[in-house]
Short mmCIF file of C-alpha atoms in Angstrom, two decimals:
data_model
loop_
_atom_site.label_atom_id
_atom_site.label_comp_id
_atom_site.label_asym_id
_atom_site.label_seq_id
_atom_site.Cartn_x
_atom_site.Cartn_y
_atom_site.Cartn_z
CA UNK A 172 5.64 -19.77 27.60
CA UNK A 173 6.38 -16.55 25.06
CA UNK A 174 8.57 -19.65 23.14
CA UNK A 175 5.31 -21.26 22.71
CA UNK A 176 3.05 -17.98 21.73
CA UNK A 177 5.66 -17.32 19.01
CA UNK A 178 5.02 -20.36 16.85
CA UNK A 179 1.40 -20.02 17.16
CA UNK A 180 1.51 -16.12 16.03
CA UNK A 181 3.51 -17.16 13.04
CA UNK A 182 1.20 -20.44 12.62
CA UNK A 183 -1.97 -18.05 12.66
CA UNK A 184 -0.33 -15.77 10.46
CA UNK A 185 0.99 -17.87 7.92
CA UNK A 186 -2.31 -19.68 8.41
CA UNK A 187 -3.32 -22.09 4.96
CA UNK A 188 -6.68 -20.94 4.64
CA UNK A 189 -6.89 -18.14 2.43
CA UNK A 190 -10.15 -17.44 4.15
CA UNK A 191 -8.50 -17.46 7.40
CA UNK A 192 -5.17 -15.56 6.36
CA UNK A 193 -7.72 -12.56 4.97
CA UNK A 194 -9.87 -12.41 8.20
CA UNK A 195 -6.89 -12.62 10.55
CA UNK A 196 -5.06 -9.93 8.64
CA UNK A 197 -7.97 -7.68 7.77
CA UNK A 198 -8.51 -7.83 11.81
CA UNK A 199 -5.24 -6.96 12.36
CA UNK A 200 -5.17 -3.87 9.85
CA UNK A 201 -8.52 -2.89 11.39
CA UNK A 202 -7.68 -2.81 15.15
CA UNK A 203 -4.42 -1.12 13.93
CA UNK A 204 -6.40 1.62 12.22
CA UNK A 205 -8.50 1.80 15.23
CA UNK A 206 -5.59 2.28 17.66
CA UNK A 207 -3.64 5.00 14.86
CA UNK A 208 -7.17 7.08 14.80
CA UNK A 209 -7.89 7.48 18.68
CA UNK A 210 -4.16 7.28 20.54
CA UNK A 211 -3.17 10.65 18.83
CA UNK A 212 -6.71 12.23 19.57
CA UNK A 213 -5.99 10.97 23.56
CA UNK A 214 -3.08 11.95 23.73
CA UNK A 215 -3.80 15.35 22.40
CA UNK A 216 -6.35 15.58 25.19
CA UNK A 217 -4.12 14.76 27.57
CA UNK A 218 -1.42 17.17 26.26
CA UNK A 219 -3.95 19.88 26.35
CA UNK A 220 -5.25 19.65 29.98
CA UNK A 221 -1.46 19.30 31.06
CA UNK A 222 -1.21 22.97 29.16
CA UNK A 223 -3.85 24.16 31.06
CA UNK A 224 -2.53 23.17 34.51
CA UNK A 225 0.25 24.29 33.88
CA UNK A 226 -0.80 27.57 32.57
CA UNK A 227 -2.83 28.00 35.74
CA UNK A 228 0.10 27.03 38.13
CA UNK A 229 2.24 30.08 36.24
CA UNK A 230 -0.20 32.57 36.99
CA UNK A 231 -0.18 31.30 40.88
CA UNK A 232 3.14 31.63 40.48
CA UNK A 233 3.32 34.95 39.07
CA UNK A 234 1.01 36.45 41.48
CA UNK A 235 3.35 35.62 44.54
CA UNK A 236 6.15 36.80 42.93
CA UNK A 237 4.49 40.02 42.59
CA UNK A 238 3.42 40.19 45.90
CA UNK A 239 6.46 39.04 47.47
CA UNK A 240 8.45 41.86 45.69
CA UNK A 241 6.07 44.41 46.87
CA UNK A 242 5.29 43.45 50.60
CA UNK A 243 8.06 40.86 51.17
CA UNK A 244 7.53 36.94 52.52
CA UNK A 245 5.23 37.14 54.59
CA UNK A 246 1.84 35.09 54.61
CA UNK A 247 0.45 38.69 56.55
CA UNK A 248 0.89 40.70 53.57
CA UNK A 249 -1.31 38.96 51.12
CA UNK A 250 -3.85 40.93 50.31
CA UNK A 251 -7.28 39.74 51.83
CA UNK A 252 -8.99 37.67 49.33
CA UNK A 253 -5.68 35.70 48.13
CA UNK A 254 -4.33 35.16 52.20
CA UNK A 255 -8.19 33.97 52.37
CA UNK A 256 -7.74 31.68 49.74
CA UNK A 257 -4.54 30.08 51.21
CA UNK A 258 -5.76 29.82 54.22
CA UNK A 259 -8.75 27.84 53.32
CA UNK A 260 -6.84 26.15 51.05
CA UNK A 261 -9.25 26.75 48.43
CA UNK A 262 -8.92 24.20 45.12
CA UNK A 263 -5.70 22.62 47.29
CA UNK A 264 -3.45 25.54 46.68
CA UNK A 265 -0.49 25.92 48.89
CA UNK A 266 2.62 27.19 48.41
CA UNK A 267 6.43 27.48 50.16
CA UNK A 268 9.69 29.38 49.52
CA UNK A 269 13.41 28.24 50.31
CA UNK A 270 16.38 29.99 50.35
CA UNK A 271 19.57 29.02 48.11
CA UNK A 272 20.48 26.81 51.39
CA UNK A 273 17.25 24.55 51.43
CA UNK A 274 16.45 26.52 54.47
CA UNK A 275 12.32 27.22 54.80
CA UNK A 276 11.13 30.68 54.67
CA UNK A 277 7.84 30.60 54.42
CA UNK A 278 4.91 28.50 53.69
CA UNK A 279 1.04 28.71 53.11
CA UNK A 280 -0.02 26.10 55.66
CA UNK A 281 2.00 24.10 58.10
CA UNK A 282 2.54 20.68 55.82
CA UNK A 283 2.84 22.51 52.67
CA UNK A 284 6.83 23.02 52.85
CA UNK A 285 6.52 19.35 52.99
CA UNK A 286 4.15 18.20 50.76
CA UNK A 287 6.23 20.73 48.15
CA UNK A 288 9.76 19.60 49.62
CA UNK A 289 10.61 18.25 46.02
CA UNK A 290 10.97 21.10 44.25
CA UNK A 291 14.34 21.34 46.23
CA UNK A 292 15.84 18.31 43.99
CA UNK A 293 16.60 21.38 40.81
CA UNK A 294 16.23 24.89 42.71
CA UNK A 295 17.68 26.76 39.81
CA UNK A 296 15.23 25.69 36.75
CA UNK A 297 11.66 25.56 36.33
CA UNK A 298 9.91 22.43 36.30
CA UNK A 299 6.48 20.17 37.26
CA UNK A 300 6.17 17.66 39.29
CA UNK A 301 3.21 15.99 41.42
CA UNK A 302 3.71 16.00 45.16
CA UNK A 303 4.34 12.72 46.69
CA UNK A 304 1.01 11.25 48.14
CA UNK A 305 -1.14 13.90 46.35
CA UNK A 306 -2.55 12.39 43.48
CA UNK A 307 -4.80 15.27 42.52
CA UNK A 308 -2.64 18.10 43.14
CA UNK A 309 -0.11 19.55 40.68
CA UNK A 310 3.13 21.40 41.10
CA UNK A 311 5.53 24.35 39.98
CA UNK A 312 9.24 24.82 41.31
CA UNK A 313 11.12 27.92 39.92
CA UNK A 314 13.45 29.97 41.00
CA UNK A 315 12.71 33.65 41.97
CA UNK A 316 14.61 37.01 42.47
CA UNK A 317 13.60 39.13 45.59
CA UNK A 318 16.09 41.63 45.98
CA UNK A 319 19.86 40.34 45.76
CA UNK A 320 18.71 36.90 47.28
CA UNK A 321 17.74 34.09 44.60
CA UNK A 322 14.88 31.80 46.34
CA UNK A 323 12.79 28.80 45.23
CA UNK A 324 9.08 29.27 44.90
CA UNK A 325 7.36 26.03 44.73
CA UNK A 326 3.15 26.11 44.47
CA UNK A 327 0.43 23.54 43.80
CA UNK A 328 -2.85 23.19 43.41
CA UNK A 329 -5.85 20.48 42.43
CA UNK A 330 -6.98 20.45 38.65
CA UNK A 331 -8.82 23.33 37.70
CA UNK A 332 -12.18 23.30 35.97
CA UNK A 333 -10.78 23.71 32.99
CA UNK A 334 -8.50 20.89 33.23
CA UNK A 335 -11.22 19.03 34.88
CA UNK A 336 -13.59 19.49 32.04
CA UNK A 337 -10.90 18.06 29.55
CA UNK A 338 -10.11 15.05 32.16
CA UNK A 339 -14.13 14.34 32.21
CA UNK A 340 -14.21 14.67 28.26
CA UNK A 341 -11.21 11.89 28.26
CA UNK A 342 -13.27 9.66 30.23
CA UNK A 343 -16.55 10.13 28.90
CA UNK A 344 -14.45 9.31 25.28
CA UNK A 345 -12.91 6.16 26.64
CA UNK A 346 -16.01 4.76 27.83
CA UNK A 347 -17.62 5.43 24.99
CA UNK A 348 -14.93 3.52 23.00
CA UNK A 349 -15.45 0.37 25.24
CA UNK A 350 -19.48 0.86 25.29
CA UNK A 351 -19.67 1.45 21.35
CA UNK A 352 -16.43 0.75 19.65
CA UNK A 353 -16.71 -3.15 20.79
CA UNK A 354 -19.76 -3.35 19.75
CA UNK A 355 -18.86 -1.39 16.01
CA UNK A 356 -15.77 -3.49 16.08
CA UNK A 357 -17.67 -7.08 16.24
CA UNK A 358 -20.12 -6.28 13.44
CA UNK A 359 -17.17 -4.88 11.60
CA UNK A 360 -15.55 -8.33 11.64
CA UNK A 361 -18.79 -10.10 11.32
CA UNK A 362 -19.36 -8.16 8.19
CA UNK A 363 -15.81 -8.84 7.10
CA UNK A 364 -16.05 -12.39 7.82
CA UNK A 365 -19.27 -12.68 5.52
CA UNK A 366 -17.77 -10.56 2.73
CA UNK A 367 -14.64 -12.78 2.77
CA UNK A 368 -16.77 -15.85 2.22
CA UNK A 369 -18.84 -14.72 -0.09
CA UNK A 370 -16.01 -13.55 -2.49
CA UNK A 371 -14.52 -17.15 -2.27
CA UNK A 372 -17.20 -18.95 -2.43
CA UNK A 373 -17.24 -19.00 -6.56
CA UNK A 374 -13.09 -20.48 -5.92
CA UNK A 375 -14.92 -22.92 -3.43
CA UNK A 376 -17.66 -24.05 -6.39
CA UNK A 377 -15.15 -24.11 -8.77
CA UNK A 378 -12.73 -26.22 -6.81
CA UNK A 379 -15.73 -28.64 -6.42
CA UNK A 380 -16.39 -28.72 -10.07
CA UNK A 381 -12.73 -29.91 -10.85
CA UNK A 382 -12.77 -32.41 -8.32
CA UNK A 383 -15.76 -34.06 -9.95
CA UNK A 384 -13.69 -34.22 -13.15
CA UNK A 385 -12.83 -37.83 -13.69
CA UNK A 386 -11.77 -39.68 -16.80
CA UNK A 387 -15.36 -39.84 -18.34
CA UNK A 388 -15.11 -36.04 -18.34
CA UNK A 389 -11.73 -34.95 -19.61
CA UNK A 390 -13.44 -32.80 -22.12
CA UNK A 391 -14.65 -30.82 -19.50
CA UNK A 392 -13.22 -27.19 -18.83
CA UNK A 393 -13.69 -25.07 -15.68
CA UNK A 394 -15.78 -21.62 -16.05
CA UNK A 395 -14.09 -18.62 -14.80
CA UNK A 396 -16.64 -16.10 -15.51
CA UNK A 397 -17.67 -15.72 -11.52
CA UNK A 398 -13.94 -15.92 -9.93
CA UNK A 399 -11.75 -13.02 -9.22
CA UNK A 400 -8.90 -11.50 -12.10
CA UNK A 401 -6.17 -13.04 -9.82
CA UNK A 402 -7.50 -16.64 -9.51
CA UNK A 403 -7.92 -16.36 -13.47
CA UNK A 404 -4.70 -17.74 -14.62
CA UNK A 405 -4.68 -20.75 -12.83
CA UNK A 406 -7.69 -21.66 -14.15
CA UNK A 407 -6.78 -20.96 -17.56
CA UNK A 408 -3.42 -23.18 -16.63
CA UNK A 409 -5.49 -26.03 -15.12
CA UNK A 410 -7.77 -26.02 -18.44
CA UNK A 411 -4.60 -26.10 -20.47
CA UNK A 412 -3.31 -28.96 -18.29
CA UNK A 413 -6.72 -30.79 -18.99
CA UNK A 414 -6.34 -30.35 -22.38
CA UNK A 415 -3.25 -32.07 -22.44
CA UNK A 416 -3.89 -34.38 -20.45
CA UNK A 417 -7.23 -35.22 -22.61
CA UNK A 418 -4.83 -35.10 -25.65
CA UNK A 419 -2.56 -37.88 -23.70
CA UNK A 420 -5.04 -39.91 -22.77
CA UNK A 421 -7.27 -40.38 -26.57
CA UNK A 422 -3.40 -40.48 -28.06
CA UNK A 423 -2.53 -43.96 -25.38
CA UNK A 424 -6.43 -45.16 -25.68
CA UNK A 425 -5.82 -45.07 -29.70
CA UNK A 426 -1.93 -46.61 -29.13
CA UNK A 427 -3.81 -49.24 -27.25
CA UNK A 428 -6.08 -50.27 -29.56
CA UNK A 429 -3.69 -50.28 -32.37
CA UNK A 430 -1.52 -52.16 -30.42
CA UNK A 431 -4.11 -55.22 -29.79
CA UNK A 432 -4.96 -55.10 -32.91
CA UNK A 433 -1.54 -55.16 -34.60
CA UNK A 434 -1.07 -58.08 -31.89
CA UNK A 435 -4.34 -59.83 -32.64
CA UNK A 436 -3.42 -60.50 -36.61
CA UNK A 437 -0.10 -61.96 -36.18
CA UNK A 438 -1.09 -64.15 -33.27
CA UNK A 439 -4.34 -65.59 -35.05
CA UNK A 440 -2.06 -66.65 -37.84
CA UNK A 441 0.26 -68.27 -35.51
CA UNK A 442 -2.28 -70.07 -33.63
CA UNK A 443 -4.04 -71.28 -37.18
CA UNK A 444 -1.00 -72.84 -38.21
CA UNK A 445 -0.39 -74.67 -35.17
CA UNK A 446 -3.45 -76.29 -35.10
CA UNK A 447 -3.39 -77.32 -38.22
CA UNK A 448 -1.49 -80.19 -37.86
CA UNK A 449 0.51 -79.05 -40.63
CA UNK A 450 2.32 -76.58 -39.63
CA UNK A 451 5.64 -75.37 -41.03
CA UNK A 452 8.14 -74.37 -38.19
CA UNK A 453 10.04 -72.08 -40.48
CA UNK A 454 7.08 -70.24 -41.00
CA UNK A 455 6.19 -69.91 -37.49
CA UNK A 456 9.44 -69.06 -36.03
CA UNK A 457 9.09 -66.32 -38.66
CA UNK A 458 5.92 -64.94 -37.03
CA UNK A 459 6.89 -65.55 -33.80
CA UNK A 460 10.32 -63.34 -34.54
CA UNK A 461 8.40 -60.74 -35.81
CA UNK A 462 5.95 -61.07 -32.50
CA UNK A 463 8.77 -60.53 -30.65
CA UNK A 464 10.27 -57.47 -32.80
CA UNK A 465 6.41 -55.92 -32.53
CA UNK A 466 6.50 -56.39 -28.53
CA UNK A 467 10.16 -54.62 -28.15
CA UNK A 468 9.24 -51.89 -30.04
CA UNK A 469 5.85 -51.68 -28.00
CA UNK A 470 7.83 -51.73 -24.51
CA UNK A 471 10.28 -49.80 -25.78
CA UNK A 472 7.56 -46.66 -27.08
CA UNK A 473 6.18 -47.00 -23.82
CA UNK A 474 9.43 -46.92 -21.79
CA UNK A 475 10.02 -43.72 -23.61
CA UNK A 476 6.73 -41.98 -23.12
CA UNK A 477 6.72 -42.81 -19.34
CA UNK A 478 10.34 -41.68 -18.16
CA UNK A 479 12.88 -39.43 -19.16
CA UNK A 480 15.97 -40.41 -20.69
CA UNK A 481 19.16 -40.13 -18.83
CA UNK A 482 21.46 -38.39 -21.43
CA UNK A 483 25.10 -38.96 -19.99
CA UNK A 484 27.15 -40.60 -22.27
CA UNK A 485 29.74 -38.51 -24.07
CA UNK A 486 30.49 -40.00 -27.76
CA UNK A 487 31.55 -39.53 -31.23
CA UNK A 488 28.36 -39.64 -33.59
CA UNK A 489 30.79 -41.33 -36.24
CA UNK A 490 31.96 -44.08 -33.56
CA UNK A 491 28.33 -44.87 -32.23
CA UNK A 492 27.28 -44.81 -36.07
CA UNK A 493 29.74 -47.41 -37.14
CA UNK A 494 29.41 -49.43 -34.12
CA UNK A 495 25.59 -50.00 -35.46
CA UNK A 496 26.08 -50.61 -38.61
CA UNK A 497 28.86 -53.49 -37.65
CA UNK A 498 26.24 -55.13 -35.72
CA UNK A 499 23.33 -54.82 -38.34
CA UNK A 500 25.91 -55.27 -41.65
CA UNK A 501 25.30 -59.25 -41.42
CA UNK A 502 21.20 -59.00 -41.37
CA UNK A 503 21.51 -56.48 -44.38
CA UNK A 504 23.47 -58.92 -46.35
CA UNK A 505 21.38 -61.86 -45.95
CA UNK A 506 18.62 -59.61 -47.59
CA UNK A 507 21.05 -59.12 -50.71
CA UNK A 508 21.57 -55.21 -49.96
CA UNK A 509 24.62 -53.41 -48.79
CA UNK A 510 25.06 -50.45 -46.58
CA UNK A 511 27.54 -47.90 -46.79
CA UNK A 512 28.91 -45.66 -44.54
CA UNK A 513 30.12 -41.90 -44.94
CA UNK A 514 31.69 -39.32 -42.38
CA UNK A 515 31.91 -35.79 -43.64
CA UNK A 516 31.92 -34.24 -40.31
CA UNK A 517 31.96 -35.64 -37.49
CA UNK A 518 30.66 -34.10 -34.17
CA UNK A 519 30.92 -35.12 -30.51
CA UNK A 520 27.24 -36.35 -28.84
CA UNK A 521 26.36 -36.00 -25.25
CA UNK A 522 23.13 -38.35 -25.53
CA UNK A 523 21.47 -41.67 -24.54
CA UNK A 524 23.58 -44.37 -26.47
CA UNK A 525 21.33 -46.94 -26.36
CA UNK A 526 18.57 -45.15 -27.17
CA UNK A 527 20.44 -42.90 -30.19
CA UNK A 528 21.62 -46.39 -31.14
CA UNK A 529 17.70 -47.86 -31.50
CA UNK A 530 16.54 -44.47 -33.48
CA UNK A 531 19.72 -44.85 -36.34
CA UNK A 532 18.70 -48.93 -36.12
CA UNK A 533 15.03 -48.23 -36.46
CA UNK A 534 15.80 -45.89 -40.06
CA UNK A 535 18.02 -48.50 -41.35
CA UNK A 536 15.71 -51.33 -40.99
CA UNK A 537 13.12 -48.84 -42.74
CA UNK A 538 15.49 -48.23 -45.35
CA UNK A 539 16.46 -51.62 -46.01
CA UNK A 540 12.71 -52.50 -46.00
CA UNK A 541 11.99 -50.08 -48.68
CA UNK A 542 15.17 -49.68 -50.51
CA UNK A 543 15.08 -51.91 -54.24
CA UNK A 544 16.56 -55.70 -53.84
CA UNK A 545 20.37 -55.17 -54.55
CA UNK A 546 20.47 -51.79 -53.43
CA UNK A 547 22.62 -49.92 -50.59
CA UNK A 548 21.67 -48.59 -48.02
CA UNK A 549 23.35 -44.69 -47.32
CA UNK A 550 24.34 -43.73 -44.04
CA UNK A 551 26.21 -40.21 -43.85
CA UNK A 552 27.29 -38.08 -40.65
CA UNK A 553 27.28 -34.63 -40.92
CA UNK A 554 27.63 -32.14 -42.63
CA UNK A 555 26.74 -30.44 -39.02
CA UNK A 556 25.42 -32.57 -35.94
CA UNK A 557 22.92 -34.41 -38.61
CA UNK A 558 23.07 -38.29 -38.80
CA UNK A 559 20.78 -39.39 -42.16
CA UNK A 560 20.08 -43.03 -43.52
CA UNK A 561 19.03 -42.48 -47.49
CA UNK A 562 17.03 -45.35 -49.97
CA UNK A 563 16.23 -45.55 -53.37
CA UNK A 564 12.69 -47.01 -52.42
CA UNK A 565 9.78 -45.35 -53.33
CA UNK A 566 9.91 -42.54 -51.53
CA UNK A 567 7.48 -40.35 -49.28
CA UNK A 568 4.96 -40.16 -52.12
CA UNK A 569 3.39 -37.12 -50.68
CA UNK A 570 2.95 -38.62 -47.38
CA UNK A 571 3.39 -35.81 -44.31
CA UNK A 572 6.36 -36.82 -42.27
CA UNK A 573 4.72 -36.06 -39.05
CA UNK A 574 1.77 -38.35 -39.91
CA UNK A 575 4.33 -41.18 -40.73
CA UNK A 576 5.72 -40.69 -37.30
CA UNK A 577 2.32 -42.00 -35.90
CA UNK A 578 2.38 -45.08 -34.12
CA UNK A 579 1.53 -47.98 -36.31
CA UNK A 580 0.64 -45.50 -38.92
CA UNK A 581 2.25 -46.76 -42.72
CA UNK A 582 2.15 -44.45 -45.75
CA UNK A 583 0.88 -45.89 -49.09
CA UNK A 584 4.40 -47.19 -50.26
CA UNK A 585 4.39 -49.66 -46.77
CA UNK A 586 1.59 -51.78 -48.49
CA UNK A 587 2.62 -55.32 -48.84
CA UNK A 588 6.37 -54.34 -46.49
CA UNK A 589 6.53 -56.50 -43.38
CA UNK A 590 6.41 -54.22 -40.76
CA UNK A 591 4.70 -52.60 -37.31
CA UNK A 592 4.59 -48.94 -38.22
CA UNK A 593 6.46 -48.52 -34.82
CA UNK A 594 10.09 -47.72 -35.78
CA UNK A 595 9.92 -43.77 -36.97
CA UNK A 596 7.62 -43.33 -33.45
CA UNK A 597 10.27 -44.51 -31.88
CA UNK A 598 12.63 -42.46 -33.15
CA UNK A 599 10.79 -39.07 -33.14
CA UNK A 600 10.51 -39.53 -29.16
CA UNK A 601 13.99 -40.41 -28.55
CA UNK A 602 15.09 -37.15 -30.49
CA UNK A 603 12.57 -35.28 -28.83
CA UNK A 604 13.93 -36.14 -25.31
CA UNK A 605 17.27 -35.48 -27.03
CA UNK A 606 16.35 -31.56 -28.09
CA UNK A 607 16.51 -32.71 -31.26
CA UNK A 608 13.85 -33.73 -34.29
CA UNK A 609 13.10 -35.83 -36.52
CA UNK A 610 13.64 -34.78 -40.50
CA UNK A 611 12.37 -36.32 -43.90
CA UNK A 612 12.01 -35.55 -47.67
CA UNK A 613 12.45 -37.45 -50.89
CA UNK A 614 15.89 -37.92 -52.33
CA UNK A 615 16.73 -36.58 -55.71
CA UNK A 616 16.69 -39.20 -58.31
CA UNK A 617 14.25 -41.36 -56.41
CA UNK A 618 14.06 -42.13 -52.50
CA UNK A 619 13.71 -41.13 -49.45
CA UNK A 620 16.36 -39.35 -46.47
CA UNK A 621 15.71 -39.51 -42.80
CA UNK A 622 17.70 -37.37 -40.58
CA UNK A 623 18.25 -37.48 -36.78
CA UNK A 624 19.09 -33.86 -36.47
CA UNK A 625 20.97 -32.18 -32.79
CA UNK A 626 20.75 -29.02 -33.16
CA UNK A 627 20.27 -28.41 -29.40
CA UNK A 628 22.34 -31.79 -28.10
#
């Protein structure tokens, strides 16, 4: 049974409801406080009764010792009032005396020695006892000197009037606790539960308010005005997360709208050419390739935004860059342009090689698109953990690099240039997931310089 009881008590103590936890723990605290306050008083009253009884028994023993020292061991030689008291057993008084060998010398009544026989258990020391079968009588055993003999004197009597008063007070005290303490405890428990519930009502209201927030109410924020100060950090964190969610949702909604717009125009062009009956298949193929490239970039950006990149590949930056440029070289030459690679300072990378290659490819394709006919795209590794791509095109023309890296955003210099406006956004997201950044500035002598900075990789 105890095995089943302990898990139950543990479950109650770790109640998932805050209200339940507070109720149980405050109730336990109340009971412990009451016990700590009452038990010492009860114990003190018990001790007081014992002290009174011991004092009375010592007085009884001293009185008898004085008589025995004066007149010897005989009930007949007791003073009349004392002899009468023992003869009538007033207040339950009895006594008996034994020698050091345990032989009975005298007793107040024929059965007194038998009642007080426990006194022989420790004949050499004073001690108090309760005679067997005498629940209402208290006893004292003590060694006494009578001439050159050491005897054992045992006395007993019923509780004194003082002790009866103390016992009565104790009984009445316990009875009053049962009569009034339990109702008071129940009232206190009810007040405690009401206080806990009323204190937690604002939390319940805020939780219902939070549950009502949907996609159409992402601009709503929780009001922590009436909440306990301990809960405010949680509400503030929720509002902050909600603000981020709202910004992300708006960003994705705008992204979807822009993507639909970007896809609609080339699809309409392809459809018109196919429906004209005199479609230029070379132009259709070009449009289809452009659409394929746009869809691929959309999928790439969506994948990057949804799942963290694994970064477990170890490669030298120069090796990765050279491999990507070898792949791009035929395409660049077909456009009448060239590309150069300079490794100023090679450095190791722990990265996702496919993603970094894609970021570098996007920068190179942008440089090729914006550079002049017959121009050269310059790619540099280093100095430091940086891959940079430079061209001799129109440059940034005062545009903010962060704005240019927004999806589908194209600067003033991009007018008339084929592209989706996603390359820089993809490169920036890849660098963010690598703990780095995308940097851009105008070049001396014209053109733009875009850099993949791996300071934190």
